[in-house]
Amino acid sequence: MVSVTSDPGAVEGQAHSGPPPVVPEFVIVPRWGFIWSAFVLIAVVVVVAVNSLWPLMFLHVTFGAGWTIVDLFLGFALGPILGRLSIPARVEFTARFMPKMVVLMPGLVAGTLAAGWQLSTHLGTNMTGAAGHGWVVASMIVVGIMSIIALGLLEPANITVLIEMKKPRPNPAVIERLMKRFMYTAGILGVMQVATLVIMTRLGSL
Amino acid sequence: MNDSEPKYPPFTEIAMGSLALIVAGGIYLSAHLPQHVSLGPAVVLLALSAGLMVFNLFSLTRVQGFAWERFFAVGKWSLLAYTIIAALIEYVFLQNHLSGGPLVVLTLSLVVFAVHVPSLVGFTVARYHTTLPAAVADH
């Protein structure tokens, strides 16, 4: 456990008194994360090679649902709650929550996209002239924008917060700034996931 | 922010612009399957994206006191992770018998992706390593 140096002037709008918040012990990349990543890798390789409808559909829908639910929950439920927590509670939550996001999300996203493209090829919906092709292109645009936001803002913020919290004297200003970025970005992705739900249900209704 | 903080180039913004260009190129190629499609626009987008990446990395070398050790310490693991993800996507392309010009363009796009994203992660970590008061006090 390490103490976060309390610098009230550095943390915008936060009046914190009492002992400095304590960062619980954590690892940046949990060991189960390697098992999860290996599982995703093997599952995608096997399912794409087999190229059967049900496994492709199962992988795409389950991983896609996981991705959508996490983004919606983070953006609309957890984010606003986290913003109202005290700094010690926020620090403890962050130390326990963010390592899970580091390993969970890349696997969910990579699995969803790889299985989704293969599924689209299998069904022929990514071919021009196919029914629903416009919706497939629309989904690619939405996913493309989401990927740029996630890779450009969310993932670097996630890693930086964890590395900052691993320091002997973490800087609360850095953690505060990047957690805000993380939560706002998650909110934007949550809104974009609504667009994904519209597109996917339209495709499923054809 | 404080007065002693070095001036950083807009690394994140440029990196996101670079990623947007290769994503646009990928969507352009994917949206025209299986028809023959002119590679010109995708090649231009890829060249612009790669150019932005080179410019971005070069601009970092101009920053005084940049925490390169931190940049590489984080960047190398991130590079490993994103290389595996890029390889997975490449595998899907090959399984779909993609070949010729489109395969070359998409493969090079994946190379830009697999280098620029880890650079972005490394930059963000290194940027906050030394700039704010408490972090400076760690040294």
mmCIF file of C-alpha atoms in Angstrom:
data_model
loop_
_atom_site.group_PDB
_atom_site.id
_atom_site.type_symbol
_atom_site.label_atom_id
_atom_site.label_comp_id
_atom_site.label_asym_id
_atom_site.label_seq_id
_atom_site.Cartn_x
_atom_site.Cartn_y
_atom_site.Cartn_z
ATOM 1 C CA MET A 1 0.000 0.000 0.000
ATOM 2 C CA VAL A 2 1.207 3.507 -0.762
ATOM 3 C CA SER A 3 -0.130 6.908 0.198
ATOM 4 C CA VAL A 4 -1.233 9.372 -2.430
ATOM 5 C CA THR A 5 0.429 12.732 -1.805
ATOM 6 C CA SER A 6 -2.370 15.103 -0.947
ATOM 7 C CA ASP A 7 -2.018 18.392 -2.751
ATOM 8 C CA PRO A 8 -5.394 20.169 -2.463
ATOM 9 C CA GLY A 9 -4.295 22.906 -4.790
ATOM 10 C CA ALA A 10 -3.499 20.429 -7.484
ATOM 11 C CA VAL A 11 -6.864 18.699 -7.435
ATOM 12 C CA GLU A 12 -9.498 20.855 -8.995
ATOM 13 C CA GLY A 13 -12.496 21.481 -6.807
ATOM 14 C CA GLN A 14 -11.641 18.864 -4.233
ATOM 15 C CA ALA A 15 -11.298 19.784 -0.595
ATOM 16 C CA HIS A 16 -9.653 16.824 1.048
ATOM 17 C CA SER A 17 -8.715 16.702 4.687
ATOM 18 C CA GLY A 18 -7.488 13.942 6.947
ATOM 19 C CA PRO A 19 -4.914 11.296 6.155
ATOM 20 C CA PRO A 20 -3.816 10.889 2.529
ATOM 21 C CA PRO A 21 -5.778 8.253 0.617
ATOM 22 C CA VAL A 22 -4.187 4.842 0.491
ATOM 23 C CA VAL A 23 -3.667 2.984 -2.765
ATOM 24 C CA PRO A 24 -4.323 -0.751 -2.304
ATOM 25 C CA GLU A 25 -1.829 -3.254 -3.702
ATOM 26 C CA PHE A 26 -2.551 -4.061 -7.327
ATOM 27 C CA VAL A 27 -0.852 -5.316 -10.467
ATOM 28 C CA ILE A 28 -1.171 -3.333 -13.686
ATOM 29 C CA VAL A 29 -1.795 -6.462 -15.790
ATOM 30 C CA PRO A 30 -3.428 -9.209 -13.668
ATOM 31 C CA ARG A 31 -2.294 -12.782 -14.359
ATOM 32 C CA TRP A 32 -5.795 -13.905 -15.313
ATOM 33 C CA GLY A 33 -5.529 -11.314 -18.068
ATOM 34 C CA PHE A 34 -2.998 -13.456 -19.916
ATOM 35 C CA ILE A 35 -5.358 -16.445 -19.724
ATOM 36 C CA TRP A 36 -8.232 -14.284 -20.994
ATOM 37 C CA SER A 37 -6.115 -12.892 -23.850
ATOM 38 C CA ALA A 38 -4.913 -16.373 -24.838
ATOM 39 C CA PHE A 39 -8.521 -17.602 -24.773
ATOM 40 C CA VAL A 40 -9.653 -14.758 -27.043
ATOM 41 C CA LEU A 41 -6.769 -15.334 -29.438
ATOM 42 C CA ILE A 42 -7.389 -19.077 -29.721
ATOM 43 C CA ALA A 43 -11.177 -18.638 -29.945
ATOM 44 C CA VAL A 44 -10.923 -16.125 -32.783
ATOM 45 C CA VAL A 45 -8.344 -18.158 -34.715
ATOM 46 C CA VAL A 46 -10.400 -21.367 -34.409
ATOM 47 C CA VAL A 47 -13.788 -19.773 -35.126
ATOM 48 C CA VAL A 48 -12.499 -17.874 -38.178
ATOM 49 C CA ALA A 49 -10.783 -21.011 -39.498
ATOM 50 C CA VAL A 50 -13.905 -23.161 -38.993
ATOM 51 C CA ASN A 51 -16.015 -20.410 -40.605
ATOM 52 C CA SER A 52 -19.384 -21.837 -39.502
ATOM 53 C CA LEU A 53 -22.364 -19.604 -38.903
ATOM 54 C CA TRP A 54 -23.203 -20.430 -35.275
ATOM 55 C CA PRO A 55 -19.684 -20.108 -33.758
ATOM 56 C CA LEU A 56 -19.132 -16.847 -35.629
ATOM 57 C CA MET A 57 -22.507 -15.516 -34.520
ATOM 58 C CA PHE A 58 -21.907 -16.673 -30.928
ATOM 59 C CA LEU A 59 -18.482 -15.041 -30.673
ATOM 60 C CA HIS A 60 -19.577 -11.806 -32.354
ATOM 61 C CA VAL A 61 -22.783 -11.439 -30.326
ATOM 62 C CA THR A 62 -21.341 -12.394 -26.915
ATOM 63 C CA PHE A 63 -18.184 -10.315 -27.247
ATOM 64 C CA GLY A 64 -20.100 -7.442 -28.853
ATOM 65 C CA ALA A 65 -22.706 -7.530 -26.085
ATOM 66 C CA GLY A 66 -19.920 -7.477 -23.491
ATOM 67 C CA TRP A 67 -18.283 -4.477 -25.164
ATOM 68 C CA THR A 68 -21.602 -2.600 -25.473
ATOM 69 C CA ILE A 69 -22.704 -3.313 -21.911
ATOM 70 C CA VAL A 70 -19.380 -2.242 -20.402
ATOM 71 C CA ASP A 71 -19.370 1.027 -22.377
ATOM 72 C CA LEU A 72 -22.998 1.846 -21.553
ATOM 73 C CA PHE A 73 -22.625 0.950 -17.879
ATOM 74 C CA LEU A 74 -19.354 2.854 -17.567
ATOM 75 C CA GLY A 75 -20.593 5.903 -19.414
ATOM 76 C CA PHE A 76 -24.049 6.280 -17.894
ATOM 77 C CA ALA A 77 -23.969 4.516 -14.506
ATOM 78 C CA LEU A 78 -20.480 4.136 -13.087
ATOM 79 C CA GLY A 79 -18.980 7.373 -14.458
ATOM 80 C CA PRO A 80 -21.447 9.773 -12.779
ATOM 81 C CA ILE A 81 -21.234 7.813 -9.490
ATOM 82 C CA LEU A 82 -17.443 7.844 -9.533
ATOM 83 C CA GLY A 83 -17.420 11.601 -10.043
ATOM 84 C CA ARG A 84 -19.288 12.058 -6.740
ATOM 85 C CA LEU A 85 -17.109 9.757 -4.614
ATOM 86 C CA SER A 86 -14.545 11.034 -2.139
ATOM 87 C CA ILE A 87 -10.924 10.954 -3.269
ATOM 88 C CA PRO A 88 -9.965 7.940 -1.071
ATOM 89 C CA ALA A 89 -12.945 5.961 -2.381
ATOM 90 C CA ARG A 90 -12.111 6.969 -5.928
ATOM 91 C CA VAL A 91 -8.472 5.950 -5.531
ATOM 92 C CA GLU A 92 -9.412 2.548 -4.099
ATOM 93 C CA PHE A 93 -12.003 1.946 -6.802
ATOM 94 C CA THR A 94 -9.572 2.992 -9.532
ATOM 95 C CA ALA A 95 -6.823 0.680 -8.256
ATOM 96 C CA ARG A 96 -9.167 -2.291 -8.299
ATOM 97 C CA PHE A 97 -11.135 -1.456 -11.442
ATOM 98 C CA MET A 98 -8.654 -0.130 -14.001
ATOM 99 C CA PRO A 99 -6.394 -3.239 -14.218
ATOM 100 C CA LYS A 100 -9.468 -5.245 -15.197
ATOM 101 C CA MET A 101 -10.253 -2.779 -17.985
ATOM 102 C CA VAL A 102 -6.682 -3.000 -19.322
ATOM 103 C CA VAL A 103 -7.036 -6.706 -20.049
ATOM 104 C CA LEU A 104 -10.769 -7.048 -20.630
ATOM 105 C CA MET A 105 -11.478 -4.438 -23.286
ATOM 106 C CA PRO A 106 -8.800 -5.148 -25.956
ATOM 107 C CA GLY A 107 -9.887 -8.804 -26.020
ATOM 108 C CA LEU A 108 -13.591 -7.957 -26.242
ATOM 109 C CA VAL A 109 -13.012 -5.407 -29.012
ATOM 110 C CA ALA A 110 -10.585 -7.531 -31.061
ATOM 111 C CA GLY A 111 -12.825 -10.611 -30.766
ATOM 112 C CA THR A 112 -15.971 -8.670 -31.716
ATOM 113 C CA LEU A 113 -14.389 -7.055 -34.767
ATOM 114 C CA ALA A 114 -12.572 -10.134 -36.099
ATOM 115 C CA ALA A 115 -15.621 -12.394 -35.678
ATOM 116 C CA GLY A 116 -17.902 -9.631 -37.010
ATOM 117 C CA TRP A 117 -15.941 -9.206 -40.224
ATOM 118 C CA GLN A 118 -15.782 -12.973 -40.766
ATOM 119 C CA LEU A 119 -19.512 -13.273 -40.050
ATOM 120 C CA SER A 120 -20.227 -10.513 -42.533
ATOM 121 C CA THR A 121 -18.124 -12.318 -45.145
ATOM 122 C CA HIS A 122 -19.877 -15.597 -44.367
ATOM 123 C CA LEU A 123 -23.317 -13.991 -44.786
ATOM 124 C CA GLY A 124 -22.190 -11.893 -47.745
ATOM 125 C CA THR A 125 -23.443 -8.665 -46.177
ATOM 126 C CA ASN A 126 -20.102 -6.925 -46.716
ATOM 127 C CA MET A 127 -20.488 -7.309 -50.474
ATOM 128 C CA THR A 128 -21.812 -4.342 -52.419
ATOM 129 C CA GLY A 129 -25.350 -5.015 -53.584
ATOM 130 C CA ALA A 130 -26.167 -7.233 -50.593
ATOM 131 C CA ALA A 131 -29.237 -6.353 -48.565
ATOM 132 C CA GLY A 132 -28.141 -4.276 -45.597
ATOM 133 C CA HIS A 133 -24.740 -3.425 -47.071
ATOM 134 C CA GLY A 134 -25.297 0.245 -46.221
ATOM 135 C CA TRP A 135 -25.872 -0.699 -42.570
ATOM 136 C CA VAL A 136 -22.661 -2.753 -42.557
ATOM 137 C CA VAL A 137 -20.719 0.249 -43.888
ATOM 138 C CA ALA A 138 -22.428 2.445 -41.289
ATOM 139 C CA SER A 139 -21.353 0.025 -38.548
ATOM 140 C CA MET A 140 -17.766 0.142 -39.848
ATOM 141 C CA ILE A 141 -17.831 3.951 -39.648
ATOM 142 C CA VAL A 142 -19.241 3.946 -36.098
ATOM 143 C CA VAL A 143 -16.770 1.280 -34.943
ATOM 144 C CA GLY A 144 -13.929 3.165 -36.662
ATOM 145 C CA ILE A 145 -14.748 6.377 -34.772
ATOM 146 C CA MET A 146 -15.130 4.456 -31.506
ATOM 147 C CA SER A 147 -11.770 2.750 -32.039
ATOM 148 C CA ILE A 148 -9.993 6.049 -32.659
ATOM 149 C CA ILE A 149 -11.461 7.548 -29.474
ATOM 150 C CA ALA A 150 -10.720 4.411 -27.423
ATOM 151 C CA LEU A 151 -7.179 3.968 -28.722
ATOM 152 C CA GLY A 152 -6.318 7.660 -28.708
ATOM 153 C CA LEU A 153 -7.793 8.771 -25.388
ATOM 154 C CA LEU A 154 -9.194 5.964 -23.275
ATOM 155 C CA GLU A 155 -6.451 3.324 -23.381
ATOM 156 C CA PRO A 156 -3.498 5.729 -22.802
ATOM 157 C CA ALA A 157 -5.397 7.317 -19.879
ATOM 158 C CA ASN A 158 -6.091 3.888 -18.385
ATOM 159 C CA ILE A 159 -2.435 2.793 -18.527
ATOM 160 C CA THR A 160 -1.104 6.145 -17.305
ATOM 161 C CA VAL A 161 -3.399 6.194 -14.258
ATOM 162 C CA LEU A 162 -2.232 2.717 -13.249
ATOM 163 C CA ILE A 163 1.441 3.579 -13.690
ATOM 164 C CA GLU A 164 0.950 6.809 -11.726
ATOM 165 C CA MET A 165 -0.679 4.866 -8.891
ATOM 166 C CA LYS A 166 2.264 2.467 -8.792
ATOM 167 C CA LYS A 167 4.682 5.292 -7.964
ATOM 168 C CA PRO A 168 5.877 5.648 -4.355
ATOM 169 C CA ARG A 169 4.186 9.072 -4.281
ATOM 170 C CA PRO A 170 1.367 9.153 -6.845
ATOM 171 C CA ASN A 171 0.278 12.587 -7.992
ATOM 172 C CA PRO A 172 -3.482 13.061 -7.381
ATOM 173 C CA ALA A 173 -3.632 15.825 -10.010
ATOM 174 C CA VAL A 174 -2.498 13.423 -12.732
ATOM 175 C CA ILE A 175 -4.896 10.699 -11.570
ATOM 176 C CA GLU A 176 -7.784 13.176 -11.340
ATOM 177 C CA ARG A 177 -7.155 14.631 -14.782
ATOM 178 C CA LEU A 178 -6.817 11.280 -16.518
ATOM 179 C CA MET A 179 -9.729 9.633 -14.719
ATOM 180 C CA LYS A 180 -11.909 12.529 -15.883
ATOM 181 C CA ARG A 181 -10.691 11.930 -19.415
ATOM 182 C CA PHE A 182 -11.396 8.204 -19.032
ATOM 183 C CA MET A 183 -14.945 8.718 -17.784
ATOM 184 C CA TYR A 184 -15.904 11.420 -20.318
ATOM 185 C CA THR A 185 -14.519 9.254 -23.122
ATOM 186 C CA ALA A 186 -16.442 6.260 -21.810
ATOM 187 C CA GLY A 187 -19.603 8.414 -21.858
ATOM 188 C CA ILE A 188 -19.040 9.335 -25.519
ATOM 189 C CA LEU A 189 -18.462 5.681 -26.368
ATOM 190 C CA GLY A 190 -21.651 4.796 -24.480
ATOM 191 C CA VAL A 191 -23.623 7.195 -26.700
ATOM 192 C CA MET A 192 -22.005 5.708 -29.803
ATOM 193 C CA GLN A 193 -22.876 2.216 -28.615
ATOM 194 C CA VAL A 194 -26.542 3.230 -28.881
ATOM 195 C CA ALA A 195 -25.887 3.855 -32.594
ATOM 196 C CA THR A 196 -24.288 0.392 -32.816
ATOM 197 C CA LEU A 197 -27.373 -1.158 -31.202
ATOM 198 C CA VAL A 198 -29.622 0.583 -33.764
ATOM 199 C CA ILE A 199 -27.465 -0.615 -36.680
ATOM 200 C CA MET A 200 -27.115 -4.187 -35.429
ATOM 201 C CA THR A 201 -30.835 -4.599 -34.687
ATOM 202 C CA ARG A 202 -31.621 -3.205 -38.146
ATOM 203 C CA LEU A 203 -29.255 -5.749 -39.694
ATOM 204 C CA GLY A 204 -30.761 -8.523 -37.609
ATOM 205 C CA SER A 205 -34.274 -7.523 -38.767
ATOM 206 C CA LEU A 206 -33.538 -7.822 -42.491
ATOM 207 C CA MET B 1 0.172 22.841 -15.828
ATOM 208 C CA ASN B 2 3.076 24.876 -14.543
ATOM 209 C CA ASP B 3 5.804 27.093 -15.959
ATOM 210 C CA SER B 4 8.481 24.406 -15.752
ATOM 211 C CA GLU B 5 6.452 21.995 -17.877
ATOM 212 C CA PRO B 6 8.042 21.429 -21.294
ATOM 213 C CA LYS B 7 6.033 22.392 -24.365
ATOM 214 C CA TYR B 8 4.681 19.254 -25.974
ATOM 215 C CA PRO B 9 3.648 18.887 -29.596
ATOM 216 C CA PRO B 10 -0.032 17.931 -30.158
ATOM 217 C CA PHE B 11 1.031 14.274 -30.208
ATOM 218 C CA THR B 12 -2.331 12.796 -29.210
ATOM 219 C CA GLU B 13 -4.297 14.895 -31.710
ATOM 220 C CA ILE B 14 -1.917 14.061 -34.566
ATOM 221 C CA ALA B 15 -1.907 10.364 -33.652
ATOM 222 C CA MET B 16 -5.716 10.310 -33.653
ATOM 223 C CA GLY B 17 -5.693 12.060 -37.036
ATOM 224 C CA SER B 18 -3.258 9.465 -38.354
ATOM 225 C CA LEU B 19 -5.447 6.621 -37.084
ATOM 226 C CA ALA B 20 -8.525 8.262 -38.603
ATOM 227 C CA LEU B 21 -6.814 8.298 -42.033
ATOM 228 C CA ILE B 22 -6.005 4.571 -42.014
ATOM 229 C CA VAL B 23 -9.469 3.736 -40.678
ATOM 230 C CA ALA B 24 -10.967 5.780 -43.543
ATOM 231 C CA GLY B 25 -8.748 3.927 -46.032
ATOM 232 C CA GLY B 26 -9.767 0.564 -44.598
ATOM 233 C CA ILE B 27 -13.469 1.427 -44.734
ATOM 234 C CA TYR B 28 -13.085 2.722 -48.300
ATOM 235 C CA LEU B 29 -11.554 -0.595 -49.435
ATOM 236 C CA SER B 30 -13.924 -2.785 -47.395
ATOM 237 C CA ALA B 31 -17.039 -0.931 -48.539
ATOM 238 C CA HIS B 32 -16.356 -1.746 -52.214
ATOM 239 C CA LEU B 33 -15.863 -5.518 -51.953
ATOM 240 C CA PRO B 34 -15.847 -7.562 -54.147
ATOM 241 C CA GLN B 35 -15.755 -4.952 -56.908
ATOM 242 C CA HIS B 36 -12.477 -3.741 -58.334
ATOM 243 C CA VAL B 37 -11.667 -0.528 -56.557
ATOM 244 C CA SER B 38 -9.054 2.116 -57.287
ATOM 245 C CA LEU B 39 -6.289 1.863 -54.697
ATOM 246 C CA GLY B 40 -5.335 5.509 -55.206
ATOM 247 C CA PRO B 41 -7.417 7.072 -52.399
ATOM 248 C CA ALA B 42 -6.437 4.320 -49.926
ATOM 249 C CA VAL B 43 -2.735 4.709 -50.815
ATOM 250 C CA VAL B 44 -2.950 8.503 -50.367
ATOM 251 C CA LEU B 45 -4.672 8.084 -46.982
ATOM 252 C CA LEU B 46 -2.068 5.523 -45.898
ATOM 253 C CA ALA B 47 0.831 7.748 -47.038
ATOM 254 C CA LEU B 48 -0.623 10.735 -45.155
ATOM 255 C CA SER B 49 -1.151 8.599 -42.058
ATOM 256 C CA ALA B 50 2.417 7.224 -42.160
ATOM 257 C CA GLY B 51 3.738 10.751 -42.766
ATOM 258 C CA LEU B 52 1.889 12.037 -39.707
ATOM 259 C CA MET B 53 3.307 9.180 -37.635
ATOM 260 C CA VAL B 54 6.888 9.949 -38.699
ATOM 261 C CA PHE B 55 6.341 13.665 -38.073
ATOM 262 C CA ASN B 56 4.794 12.902 -34.685
ATOM 263 C CA LEU B 57 7.707 10.751 -33.524
ATOM 264 C CA PHE B 58 10.205 13.273 -34.883
ATOM 265 C CA SER B 59 8.460 16.113 -33.036
ATOM 266 C CA LEU B 60 8.931 14.205 -29.766
ATOM 267 C CA THR B 61 12.712 14.171 -30.273
ATOM 268 C CA ARG B 62 12.590 17.981 -30.133
ATOM 269 C CA VAL B 63 11.081 18.017 -26.622
ATOM 270 C CA GLN B 64 13.692 18.880 -23.993
ATOM 271 C CA GLY B 65 13.797 16.479 -21.064
ATOM 272 C CA PHE B 66 11.246 14.040 -22.472
ATOM 273 C CA ALA B 67 11.107 10.826 -20.383
ATOM 274 C CA TRP B 68 12.279 8.473 -23.145
ATOM 275 C CA GLU B 69 13.083 5.702 -20.683
ATOM 276 C CA ARG B 70 9.451 5.703 -19.534
ATOM 277 C CA PHE B 71 8.229 5.989 -23.130
ATOM 278 C CA PHE B 72 10.122 2.846 -24.194
ATOM 279 C CA ALA B 73 9.448 0.932 -20.957
ATOM 280 C CA VAL B 74 5.684 1.175 -21.542
ATOM 281 C CA GLY B 75 5.780 1.341 -25.339
ATOM 282 C CA LYS B 76 7.551 -2.003 -25.809
ATOM 283 C CA TRP B 77 4.862 -3.986 -23.971
ATOM 284 C CA SER B 78 2.138 -2.046 -25.671
ATOM 285 C CA LEU B 79 3.864 -2.725 -29.001
ATOM 286 C CA LEU B 80 3.816 -6.452 -28.241
ATOM 287 C CA ALA B 81 0.095 -6.357 -27.426
ATOM 288 C CA TYR B 82 -0.871 -4.340 -30.508
ATOM 289 C CA THR B 83 1.356 -6.448 -32.770
ATOM 290 C CA ILE B 84 -0.614 -9.519 -31.647
ATOM 291 C CA ILE B 85 -3.911 -7.700 -32.323
ATOM 292 C CA ALA B 86 -2.655 -6.557 -35.755
ATOM 293 C CA ALA B 87 -1.557 -10.128 -36.525
ATOM 294 C CA LEU B 88 -5.025 -11.372 -35.602
ATOM 295 C CA ILE B 89 -6.631 -8.902 -38.022
ATOM 296 C CA GLU B 90 -4.090 -9.848 -40.727
ATOM 297 C CA TYR B 91 -4.992 -13.496 -40.174
ATOM 298 C CA VAL B 92 -8.665 -12.691 -40.846
ATOM 299 C CA PHE B 93 -7.684 -10.889 -44.078
ATOM 300 C CA LEU B 94 -5.665 -13.912 -45.222
ATOM 301 C CA GLN B 95 -8.448 -16.334 -44.303
ATOM 302 C CA ASN B 96 -10.689 -14.290 -46.601
ATOM 303 C CA HIS B 97 -8.218 -14.731 -49.475
ATOM 304 C CA LEU B 98 -7.432 -11.043 -49.656
ATOM 305 C CA SER B 99 -4.474 -10.524 -51.969
ATOM 306 C CA GLY B 100 -2.631 -8.077 -54.187
ATOM 307 C CA GLY B 101 -2.798 -4.306 -53.712
ATOM 308 C CA PRO B 102 -5.594 -4.232 -51.121
ATOM 309 C CA LEU B 103 -3.684 -6.726 -48.928
ATOM 310 C CA VAL B 104 -0.508 -4.614 -49.150
ATOM 311 C CA VAL B 105 -2.370 -1.398 -48.280
ATOM 312 C CA LEU B 106 -4.254 -2.981 -45.373
ATOM 313 C CA THR B 107 -1.094 -4.697 -44.055
ATOM 314 C CA LEU B 108 0.844 -1.422 -44.110
ATOM 315 C CA SER B 109 -2.133 0.246 -42.406
ATOM 316 C CA LEU B 110 -1.866 -2.377 -39.656
ATOM 317 C CA VAL B 111 1.851 -1.578 -39.311
ATOM 318 C CA VAL B 112 1.021 2.117 -38.785
ATOM 319 C CA PHE B 113 -1.665 1.089 -36.279
ATOM 320 C CA ALA B 114 0.666 -1.280 -34.406
ATOM 321 C CA VAL B 115 3.378 1.389 -34.078
ATOM 322 C CA HIS B 116 1.353 4.554 -33.540
ATOM 323 C CA VAL B 117 -0.981 3.284 -30.803
ATOM 324 C CA PRO B 118 1.874 2.038 -28.539
ATOM 325 C CA SER B 119 3.664 5.338 -29.188
ATOM 326 C CA LEU B 120 0.566 7.151 -28.005
ATOM 327 C CA VAL B 121 0.382 5.073 -24.823
ATOM 328 C CA GLY B 122 4.126 5.584 -24.225
ATOM 329 C CA PHE B 123 3.806 9.327 -24.845
ATOM 330 C CA THR B 124 0.915 9.765 -22.402
ATOM 331 C CA VAL B 125 2.755 7.880 -19.647
ATOM 332 C CA ALA B 126 6.051 9.701 -20.286
ATOM 333 C CA ARG B 127 4.358 13.093 -20.479
ATOM 334 C CA TYR B 128 2.853 12.772 -17.019
ATOM 335 C CA HIS B 129 5.976 11.171 -15.584
ATOM 336 C CA THR B 130 7.897 14.361 -14.944
ATOM 337 C CA THR B 131 5.721 17.375 -15.590
ATOM 338 C CA LEU B 132 3.491 17.922 -12.569
ATOM 339 C CA PRO B 133 4.865 19.024 -9.204
ATOM 340 C CA ALA B 134 4.430 15.825 -7.175
ATOM 341 C CA ALA B 135 5.812 13.731 -9.990
ATOM 342 C CA VAL B 136 8.883 15.937 -10.194
ATOM 343 C CA ALA B 137 9.313 15.467 -6.452
ATOM 344 C CA ASP B 138 9.721 11.730 -7.002
ATOM 345 C CA HIS B 139 13.183 12.246 -8.478
#
